[in-house]
Each structure stands twice: as C-alpha cells, then as structure tokens.
Short mmCIF file of C-alpha atoms in Angstrom, two decimals:
data_model
loop_
_atom_site.label_atom_id
_atom_site.label_comp_id
_atom_site.label_asym_id
_atom_site.label_seq_id
_atom_site.Cartn_x
_atom_site.Cartn_y
_atom_site.Cartn_z
CA MET U 127 10.63 -33.68 6.24
CA ASN U 128 11.05 -35.25 2.48
CA ARG U 129 7.52 -34.07 1.67
CA PHE U 130 7.69 -30.66 3.30
CA GLY U 131 11.16 -30.15 1.36
CA TRP U 132 8.84 -30.80 -1.86
CA LEU U 133 5.88 -28.43 -0.43
CA GLU U 134 8.45 -25.59 0.34
CA TRP U 135 10.51 -25.89 -2.74
CA ILE U 136 7.38 -25.34 -4.87
CA VAL U 137 5.52 -22.70 -2.64
CA LYS U 138 8.55 -20.58 -2.68
CA ALA U 139 9.96 -21.44 -5.61
CA ASN U 140 6.93 -20.51 -7.45
CA ARG U 141 6.63 -24.15 -9.11
CA PRO U 142 3.48 -25.86 -9.93
CA LEU U 143 2.56 -28.66 -8.25
CA MET U 144 3.15 -31.46 -10.78
CA PHE U 145 6.97 -30.58 -10.29
CA CYS U 146 7.22 -32.70 -7.46
CA GLU U 147 6.28 -35.67 -10.46
CA ASN U 148 8.67 -33.96 -13.15
CA THR U 149 11.40 -36.41 -14.26
CA PHE U 150 14.35 -33.91 -14.04
CA ALA U 151 13.02 -32.94 -10.75
CA ARG U 152 13.44 -35.96 -9.41
CA ARG U 153 16.62 -37.47 -10.81
CA TYR U 154 18.78 -34.29 -9.98
CA SER U 155 16.99 -33.72 -5.88
CA SER U 156 18.22 -35.72 -3.53
CA LEU U 157 14.50 -35.61 -2.21
CA GLU U 158 12.80 -39.01 -2.30
CA PRO U 159 9.76 -39.15 -4.93
CA ILE U 160 5.94 -38.22 -3.92
CA SER U 161 2.79 -38.06 -5.80
CA VAL U 162 1.00 -34.83 -6.73
CA GLU U 163 -1.71 -36.23 -4.71
CA THR U 164 0.52 -36.85 -1.38
CA LEU U 165 1.80 -33.42 -1.89
CA ARG U 166 -2.04 -31.78 -2.38
CA ALA U 167 -3.34 -33.62 0.66
CA LEU U 168 -0.11 -32.03 2.48
CA LEU U 169 -0.46 -28.44 1.28
CA GLU U 170 -4.34 -28.66 2.52
CA GLY U 171 -3.02 -30.08 6.14
CA ILE U 172 -0.20 -27.65 6.62
CA THR U 173 -2.73 -24.80 5.11
CA ARG U 174 -4.95 -25.52 8.34
CA SER U 175 -2.14 -25.42 10.19
CA VAL U 176 -1.36 -22.13 9.32
CA GLU U 177 -4.83 -20.67 9.47
CA ALA U 178 -5.21 -21.84 13.12
CA ASP U 179 -1.23 -19.85 13.83
CA VAL U 180 -2.82 -16.82 11.99
CA ALA U 181 -5.97 -16.79 14.04
CA ALA U 182 -4.68 -17.21 16.91
CA GLU U 183 -1.93 -13.81 16.49
CA PRO U 184 -4.05 -10.54 15.82
CA PRO U 185 -5.59 -9.23 18.79
CA ASP U 186 -9.12 -8.61 19.53
CA ALA U 187 -8.80 -5.00 17.46
CA PHE U 188 -7.14 -5.10 14.06
CA GLY U 189 -7.48 -3.84 11.16
CA ILE U 190 -7.96 -4.95 7.64
CA MET U 191 -6.36 -3.75 4.10
CA PHE U 192 -7.84 -5.10 0.83
CA ASP U 193 -7.67 -4.54 -3.04
CA GLY U 194 -9.72 -6.82 -6.24
CA TRP U 195 -7.73 -7.93 -9.04
CA THR U 196 -9.03 -9.78 -11.96
CA HIS U 197 -7.47 -12.37 -13.88
CA SER U 198 -9.12 -14.55 -16.73
CA SER U 199 -12.61 -12.97 -16.03
CA GLU U 200 -12.04 -14.09 -12.44
CA ASP U 201 -12.26 -11.38 -9.72
CA PHE U 202 -10.30 -12.27 -6.67
CA VAL U 203 -10.04 -10.20 -2.85
CA ALA U 204 -6.93 -10.24 -1.22
CA VAL U 205 -7.41 -9.26 2.85
CA PHE U 206 -4.90 -8.58 4.98
CA ALA U 207 -4.73 -8.01 8.27
CA TYR U 208 -2.86 -5.24 10.55
CA CYS U 209 -2.16 -5.29 14.29
CA GLU U 210 0.37 -4.19 16.36
CA ASP U 211 2.74 -5.80 18.43
CA ASN U 212 5.13 -3.95 21.19
CA GLY U 213 4.42 -0.80 18.65
CA ILE U 214 5.36 -2.91 15.68
CA ALA U 215 2.99 -3.06 12.37
CA LYS U 216 2.44 -6.98 11.89
CA SER U 217 0.59 -8.11 8.64
CA ALA U 218 -0.92 -11.38 7.68
CA LEU U 219 -2.81 -12.81 4.72
CA LEU U 220 -6.08 -13.86 5.73
CA SER U 221 -7.64 -14.59 2.20
CA MET U 222 -7.63 -14.62 -1.56
CA ALA U 223 -10.41 -15.86 -2.45
CA PRO U 224 -13.24 -15.18 -5.19
CA VAL U 225 -15.33 -12.89 -4.68
CA ILE U 226 -18.20 -13.68 -7.20
CA ASN U 227 -19.74 -16.91 -6.71
CA GLY U 228 -22.31 -16.93 -9.17
CA LEU U 229 -23.21 -15.70 -12.88
CA ASP U 230 -25.17 -13.44 -12.15
CA GLU U 231 -23.55 -11.42 -9.78
CA ASP U 232 -21.46 -8.03 -10.65
CA PRO U 233 -18.38 -6.68 -8.84
CA SER U 234 -20.18 -3.99 -6.79
CA ALA U 235 -19.59 -2.45 -3.65
CA ARG U 236 -22.18 -4.08 -2.21
CA ILE U 237 -20.50 -7.31 -3.22
CA HIS U 238 -17.60 -6.87 -1.65
CA ARG U 239 -19.61 -5.10 1.51
CA ASP U 240 -20.99 -8.72 1.79
CA PHE U 241 -17.77 -10.41 1.40
CA LEU U 242 -16.16 -8.36 4.26
CA ALA U 243 -19.28 -8.28 6.30
CA GLY U 244 -17.55 -7.96 10.23
CA MET U 245 -14.35 -6.25 9.19
CA LEU U 246 -13.01 -3.20 10.95
CA GLU U 247 -10.56 -0.05 10.00
CA GLN U 248 -9.88 -0.57 5.96
CA ASP U 249 -7.11 0.63 4.20
CA PHE U 250 -7.81 0.99 -0.20
CA ASP U 251 -6.64 2.18 -3.21
CA ASN U 252 -8.55 5.59 -4.03
CA CYS U 253 -10.75 3.83 -7.28
CA SER U 254 -14.72 4.89 -6.84
CA ALA U 255 -16.00 1.03 -5.58
CA ASN U 256 -13.72 1.54 -2.73
CA ARG U 257 -15.40 4.80 -1.77
CA ARG U 258 -18.47 3.62 -1.76
CA LEU U 259 -17.61 0.15 -0.01
CA ALA U 260 -16.25 2.40 2.67
CA THR U 261 -19.38 4.84 2.71
CA ILE U 262 -22.02 1.66 2.77
CA MET U 263 -20.21 0.13 5.69
CA LEU U 264 -19.51 3.29 7.83
CA VAL U 265 -15.72 3.24 7.89
CA PRO U 266 -13.43 5.68 7.19
CA LEU U 267 -11.19 4.84 3.93
CA VAL U 268 -7.44 5.92 4.07
CA GLY U 269 -6.62 5.71 0.50
CA CYS U 270 -3.59 4.63 -0.79
CA ALA U 271 -0.58 7.62 -0.53
CA SER U 272 1.06 6.34 -3.48
CA HIS U 273 -2.01 6.73 -5.76
CA ARG U 274 -2.92 10.15 -4.93
CA LEU U 275 0.83 11.24 -5.89
CA ASN U 276 0.75 9.65 -8.78
CA ARG U 277 -2.29 11.36 -10.19
CA ALA U 278 -0.47 14.74 -9.07
CA VAL U 279 2.41 13.93 -11.15
CA GLN U 280 0.32 13.08 -14.13
CA GLN U 281 -1.44 16.44 -13.98
CA HIS U 282 1.96 17.81 -13.35
CA MET U 283 3.24 16.16 -17.04
CA THR U 284 -0.59 17.10 -18.41
CA GLN U 285 0.30 20.89 -18.19
CA ASN U 286 3.90 20.64 -19.54
CA GLU U 287 3.20 18.27 -22.11
CA ASN U 288 4.80 20.61 -24.85
CA ASP U 289 8.20 20.44 -23.06
CA PHE U 290 8.42 16.55 -22.80
CA ALA U 291 6.98 16.65 -26.16
CA ALA U 292 10.61 18.81 -27.05
CA VAL U 293 12.70 15.93 -25.18
CA GLN U 294 10.90 13.24 -26.80
CA GLY U 295 12.06 14.80 -30.56
CA LEU U 296 15.76 14.94 -29.51
CA MET U 297 15.87 11.47 -27.84
CA THR U 298 14.40 9.96 -30.74
CA LYS U 299 17.20 11.63 -32.95
CA LEU U 300 19.73 10.40 -29.78
CA ARG U 301 19.04 6.98 -29.76
CA THR U 302 20.42 6.86 -33.50
CA ILE U 303 24.06 7.55 -31.64
CA LYS U 304 26.40 4.31 -31.18
CA HIS U 305 28.76 6.38 -29.63
CA PRO U 306 27.73 8.61 -27.41
CA LYS U 307 31.13 9.00 -25.65
CA ALA U 308 32.39 9.75 -28.60
CA SER U 309 30.11 12.09 -30.04
CA PHE U 310 30.24 14.14 -26.91
CA ALA U 311 33.94 14.70 -27.96
CA LEU U 312 33.24 15.98 -30.93
CA LEU U 313 30.73 18.25 -29.34
CA GLU U 314 32.82 21.42 -29.97
CA PHE U 315 33.22 20.94 -33.80
CA LEU U 316 29.76 20.44 -34.75
CA ASP U 317 28.01 23.34 -37.33
CA GLN U 318 25.90 25.81 -35.23
CA ASP U 319 24.64 26.39 -38.66
CA ASP U 320 23.25 22.86 -39.18
CA GLU U 321 19.73 23.67 -39.35
CA GLU U 322 18.26 20.17 -38.89
CA LEU U 323 20.15 19.73 -35.44
CA MET U 324 19.42 23.44 -34.64
CA TYR U 325 15.67 22.62 -34.96
CA LEU U 326 15.87 19.75 -32.61
CA LEU U 327 18.48 21.51 -29.90
CA PRO U 328 15.82 22.71 -27.55
CA CYS U 329 15.96 26.89 -27.31
CA PRO U 330 17.74 28.59 -23.93
CA ALA U 331 14.02 29.00 -22.43
CA TYR U 332 13.13 25.48 -22.71
CA ASN U 333 16.80 24.37 -21.56
CA ARG U 334 16.29 26.61 -18.15
CA GLN U 335 12.51 25.12 -18.24
CA LEU U 336 13.37 21.38 -18.76
CA LYS U 337 16.49 21.60 -15.45
CA LYS U 338 13.46 22.72 -13.55
CA LEU U 339 11.47 20.01 -14.71
CA TYR U 340 14.20 17.93 -14.37
CA ALA U 341 14.79 18.98 -10.90
CA ASP U 342 11.17 18.53 -9.66
CA PHE U 343 10.97 15.14 -10.60
CA LYS U 344 13.98 14.42 -8.56
CA ASP U 345 12.17 15.68 -5.59
CA PHE U 346 9.04 13.41 -7.08
CA GLU U 347 11.08 10.56 -7.37
CA SER U 348 12.25 10.91 -3.81
CA VAL U 349 8.79 10.46 -2.48
CA LEU U 350 7.38 7.79 -4.73
CA LYS U 351 10.50 5.47 -3.46
CA ALA U 352 9.99 6.40 0.40
CA LEU U 353 6.35 5.30 -0.27
CA GLN U 354 7.32 1.49 -1.45
CA GLY U 355 9.82 1.67 2.17
CA GLU U 356 8.25 -0.47 5.18
CA ASN U 357 6.09 0.89 8.00
CA VAL U 358 5.46 4.47 6.44
CA SER U 359 3.10 6.19 8.87
CA LEU U 360 -0.04 8.52 7.86
CA LEU U 361 2.28 11.09 10.02
CA ASP U 362 5.38 10.34 7.28
CA VAL U 363 2.99 10.75 4.41
CA ARG U 364 1.52 14.06 5.95
CA VAL U 365 5.37 15.56 6.15
CA TRP U 366 6.02 14.80 2.71
CA PHE U 367 2.82 16.14 0.92
CA ASP U 368 2.50 19.08 3.05
CA GLY U 369 6.77 19.80 1.66
CA LEU U 370 5.74 18.42 -1.92
CA ILE U 371 2.74 21.29 -1.40
CA GLU U 372 5.52 24.06 -0.68
CA ALA U 373 7.15 23.33 -3.98
CA GLN U 374 3.90 22.51 -5.92
CA PRO U 375 0.79 24.57 -4.84
CA ALA U 376 -0.97 22.65 -7.82
CA PHE U 377 -0.33 19.57 -6.06
CA ALA U 378 -3.20 20.60 -3.27
CA ALA U 379 -5.75 19.45 -5.82
CA TYR U 380 -4.74 15.55 -4.64
CA ILE U 381 -2.71 15.37 -1.69
CA ALA U 382 -3.75 18.46 0.30
CA PRO U 383 -5.39 16.70 3.70
CA ARG U 384 -8.45 18.41 2.90
CA ALA U 385 -8.48 17.14 -1.11
CA ASN U 386 -11.42 16.14 -2.56
CA ILE U 387 -10.26 12.63 -3.27
CA VAL U 388 -9.76 12.14 0.37
CA HIS U 389 -12.68 10.22 1.62
CA THR U 390 -12.53 10.71 5.36
CA PRO U 391 -10.37 14.16 5.92
CA ASP U 392 -11.31 14.01 9.89
CA PHE U 393 -10.46 10.51 10.61
CA GLU U 394 -6.75 11.09 8.49
CA LEU U 395 -5.78 14.52 10.43
CA GLY U 396 -6.59 12.77 13.64
CA CYS U 397 -4.39 10.34 13.09
CA VAL U 398 -1.82 12.31 12.49
CA ARG U 399 -2.15 14.51 15.38
CA VAL U 400 -1.51 11.46 17.54
CA LEU U 401 0.91 10.09 15.97
CA LYS U 402 2.40 13.81 16.24
CA GLY U 403 1.81 13.14 20.31
CA ASN U 404 -1.05 15.88 20.08
CA GLY U 405 -3.90 13.55 21.05
CA ALA U 406 -5.20 16.22 23.82
CA ARG U 407 -5.96 18.75 20.52
CA LEU U 408 -8.06 16.25 18.26
CA THR U 409 -11.11 18.42 17.21
CA ALA U 410 -14.94 17.52 17.84
CA SER U 411 -15.09 15.71 14.44
CA GLU U 412 -11.65 13.95 14.62
CA LYS U 413 -12.72 12.40 17.90
CA ARG U 414 -15.72 10.88 16.40
CA ALA U 415 -13.54 9.95 13.68
CA LEU U 416 -11.09 8.22 15.82
CA ARG U 417 -13.93 7.11 18.40
CA PRO U 418 -13.17 2.95 17.87
CA PHE U 419 -9.84 3.79 18.18
CA LEU U 420 -10.05 4.73 21.78
CA GLN U 421 -8.43 2.74 24.53
CA VAL U 422 -9.32 3.30 28.10
CA ASP U 423 -7.02 3.74 30.31
CA ARG U 424 -8.34 2.13 33.41
CA ALA U 425 -4.99 2.98 35.45
CA PRO U 426 -6.52 5.67 38.46
CA VAL U 427 -5.43 9.27 37.67
CA ASN U 428 -3.01 10.79 40.48
CA HIS U 429 -4.34 13.89 41.41
CA GLY U 430 -2.33 14.07 44.62
CA GLU U 431 -0.98 17.54 43.50
CA GLU U 432 -4.24 19.11 43.61
CA ALA U 433 -3.84 21.86 46.48
CA GLU U 434 -6.76 21.88 49.74
CA THR U 435 -7.16 25.49 48.44
CA ASP U 436 -8.32 24.87 44.88
CA SER U 437 -12.03 24.69 44.27
CA LEU U 438 -14.18 22.36 42.82
CA VAL U 439 -14.44 23.90 39.42
CA GLN U 440 -10.25 24.09 39.51
CA ARG U 441 -10.29 20.27 40.83
CA LEU U 442 -12.36 19.12 37.90
CA GLU U 443 -10.50 21.14 35.39
CA LYS U 444 -6.89 19.59 36.63
CA ARG U 445 -8.39 16.16 36.34
CA ARG U 446 -9.97 16.58 32.46
CA ARG U 447 -7.12 17.86 31.68
CA LEU U 448 -5.19 14.87 33.08
CA GLU U 449 -7.86 12.60 31.26
CA ALA U 450 -6.73 13.94 28.09
CA ARG U 451 -3.34 13.65 28.14
CA GLU U 452 -3.47 9.75 29.24
CA ALA U 453 -6.18 9.30 26.23
CA ARG U 454 -4.32 6.94 23.72
CA TYR U 455 -5.67 5.72 20.01
CA CYS U 456 -4.81 1.77 19.55
CA LEU U 457 -3.99 0.63 15.94
CA VAL U 458 -3.24 4.52 14.66
CA GLY U 459 0.44 3.98 14.10
CA SER U 460 0.12 0.51 12.30
CA ILE U 461 -2.67 1.86 9.50
CA PRO U 462 -0.39 1.64 6.60
CA ALA U 463 -0.58 4.79 4.15
CA THR U 464 0.01 2.98 0.87
CA SER U 465 -1.67 -0.47 -0.59
CA ASN U 466 1.64 -1.26 -1.95
CA LYS U 467 1.56 -3.95 -0.22
CA VAL U 468 -1.21 -5.58 -1.68
CA GLU U 469 -0.07 -4.56 -5.33
CA GLY U 470 3.02 -6.61 -4.72
CA PHE U 471 1.41 -9.61 -3.91
CA PHE U 472 -1.01 -9.34 -7.03
CA SER U 473 2.30 -9.57 -9.13
CA VAL U 474 3.35 -12.86 -6.99
CA ALA U 475 -0.65 -14.18 -7.97
CA ARG U 476 0.04 -13.01 -11.76
CA ALA U 477 3.68 -14.97 -11.37
CA THR U 478 1.64 -17.75 -10.16
CA LEU U 479 -0.98 -18.30 -12.59
CA GLY U 480 1.40 -18.17 -15.25
CA TYR U 481 1.55 -20.31 -18.67
CA GLU U 482 2.11 -23.79 -16.60
CA ARG U 483 -0.53 -22.77 -14.02
CA ASN U 484 -3.79 -21.25 -15.66
CA GLY U 485 -5.53 -24.45 -15.21
CA LEU U 486 -5.07 -24.02 -11.10
CA GLN U 487 -8.20 -23.65 -9.09
CA PRO U 488 -9.11 -20.89 -6.85
CA ILE U 489 -8.47 -23.31 -3.52
CA PRO U 490 -5.08 -23.93 -4.43
CA LEU U 491 -4.02 -20.74 -5.29
CA GLU U 492 -4.92 -19.44 -2.58
CA MET U 493 -3.59 -22.16 -0.38
CA VAL U 494 -0.32 -21.80 -2.34
CA LEU U 495 -0.24 -17.92 -1.82
CA PHE U 496 -1.55 -17.88 1.71
CA LEU U 497 1.42 -20.49 2.96
CA ARG U 498 4.10 -18.57 0.96
CA GLU U 499 2.67 -15.06 2.51
CA ASN U 500 2.63 -16.56 5.74
CA SER U 501 5.77 -18.28 6.17
CA ARG U 502 8.27 -17.23 8.79
#
C-alpha cells in the first residue's frame, strides 16, 4: 500500500513523477520513501492491469468518441469508448497517443482514419477534418451540440454588434466608479444636461433593444449550461434546439435538424425518433442510417390473438406491425450529444503538461492520464 499511496497521490494530485523524491514530500508524509524508478515500474504494472479491466468491460457493440489536441507541435488523439450498462451510459478512456509517427506525415483525415481503423460510431466536433474523416470511414458523424450553438450565438452577436459597441463604451466609463452603491444613490441628482454623460447613455430605443438582448442571452445561457450536464441525449438537444429556433428563427442555419453543418441528418433524426419511442415510424433513409444499431429480438412473437377468420394478408400485416413495434436499437441512448468530455479531458492534459512536466514523454503521459481518467 505504501507504493500505491505514492502513485495515487501523484496521479490524482497532478504531481510530477519526481515528487516521490522531493525532500519536503518525504519529510512531511507518513509514506516510506521510494525512488522514481520504482514509481515508474509500478505505473506501468498498474496501467497494464487497468487496461485489462477496461478491455473486459465493453460489450461486443460500443461507440467511440474522439478528438485531437496539439501541444508543442505534437498532435495527440484522445479516444473514449461509450457503452450501455442496464440503460446507463458508461465511458472509459482507451488511448491518448500521438497520431503522427514520422516527420513526413501530416495530421490529415486519412492519418486519423488509419489510427482509428476498426472503430464504430463516432462523436466529433464540427471541424472539416472530422467531417472528412467520417465520410471516408463511411460512419455517421454526431456533431458537438455546444459547438453548433456557439456558432449560432456568434452570428447573433455579429448582427447586433452596434448595440454591444454602445454597451462597451458605457462599461468603459463605469469601470472608473469605485463605489457603485453610492453612485446609484446619487442617480436622481445627476445633471440631465451633462452632454458627456448623455452621450454615453443609450437612447430609449437602445434600452429596449438591450433588454431584449439580455432576455435572449439568458435563454442561450440556460441551454449552454444544460449541455454541460451529464447524460445529455440527442433527444434532449433536439427539444432544446427546437425551442431556440422557435424564438430565434435565424438559429436554424446551425441548429436545425437538417442544417448544412449536420453531417448525417437522417442518423440524428432517426436516433431522436427512437429515443421518443417512435421507432416504428422511422423513414426508409433513417432505417438505413440506423441499421448497424438494430438489435434483433429473437424472442417468438405471440400471434395468439389472430382470429381464425382473418385472411392470410391480414395475419401477415398484424405480424409485421408487431415486429415493427419490437424493433430495438442499441447504443442510441448512450451517444453523447457533445464533445465536452473530451474538451474537459484536454484541459486536464494541459494542466498535467505544465511547467514542471514539459519534458514528460508521450507514453508516461498517457499512462498517468489513463489511470486518472479510469480511476474508480
């Protein structure tokens, strides 16, 4: 337990591997001193053990979410596995490794394709390389909902940049106020003929517009915060986005079901129908997109209610309707609607490769992050 205590302390507290040889850490800790060589050997051994546990957990069918990250001219790809356990989505880090092995290679979609050969359904951010990668791999692409909403909000801000410029000028002046409470108490005594002050204050029309923008941004903020939650499904996102489109029709260019930014609209719409419980109403194109996720139910169908007077066609139609209701699609409920998990993981990786760890090689870095992410 002594060596494991050092390893757990260093991994979870984000300390450098040399921390176990730090004079003060040894002095003020009850753990027995160990060398960094011993710690590295323990790190490798436990990593192999956790890898075996993670490999034994996912079922035969599971999904993949990945994204790329560049640090000091080194390109990394983080790969997460998503699966369902009794209807609950579970994830595990599979890899955090450099995607380029030679100086003559480039971070193209084909390099990523080779890196992820054999993977299943993907969840990416909405960049062109990821769209191209999904196309050449012949798999559906579920874009990051947070990214799509950010694009829509940015366009909304561009259309109202004059209003924001007026607010910025006023805020620049207000930053000089040291005692805001006292200043508000003097509001009724302000000189209404002060041209310099009146120049900064927005006119009544601007006031109405700014109040409307404030209400709009409160709505945007509520959806953005909701997207940061755990277990956000594609159905959740579709309901929230439809509500935003109803209030802001211009947002449809980015968050509508068939917006140009959506790589595989039939797949996303099909997932939404299934999550609603309307799997029997899938269109032909949606069924084709969801065919790899179709779970065949081999249980016998009960035809006991068939009347003896029913014709052959009537009996066959009844059976077809029963089979349509029994069609089930696996993994649809565990598909993440955002890539926030990967973005958060990259933030941890950036902190891990801090000033004290810039010399950490990719393999030890991957082991540290692997153990930290997959700790129970």
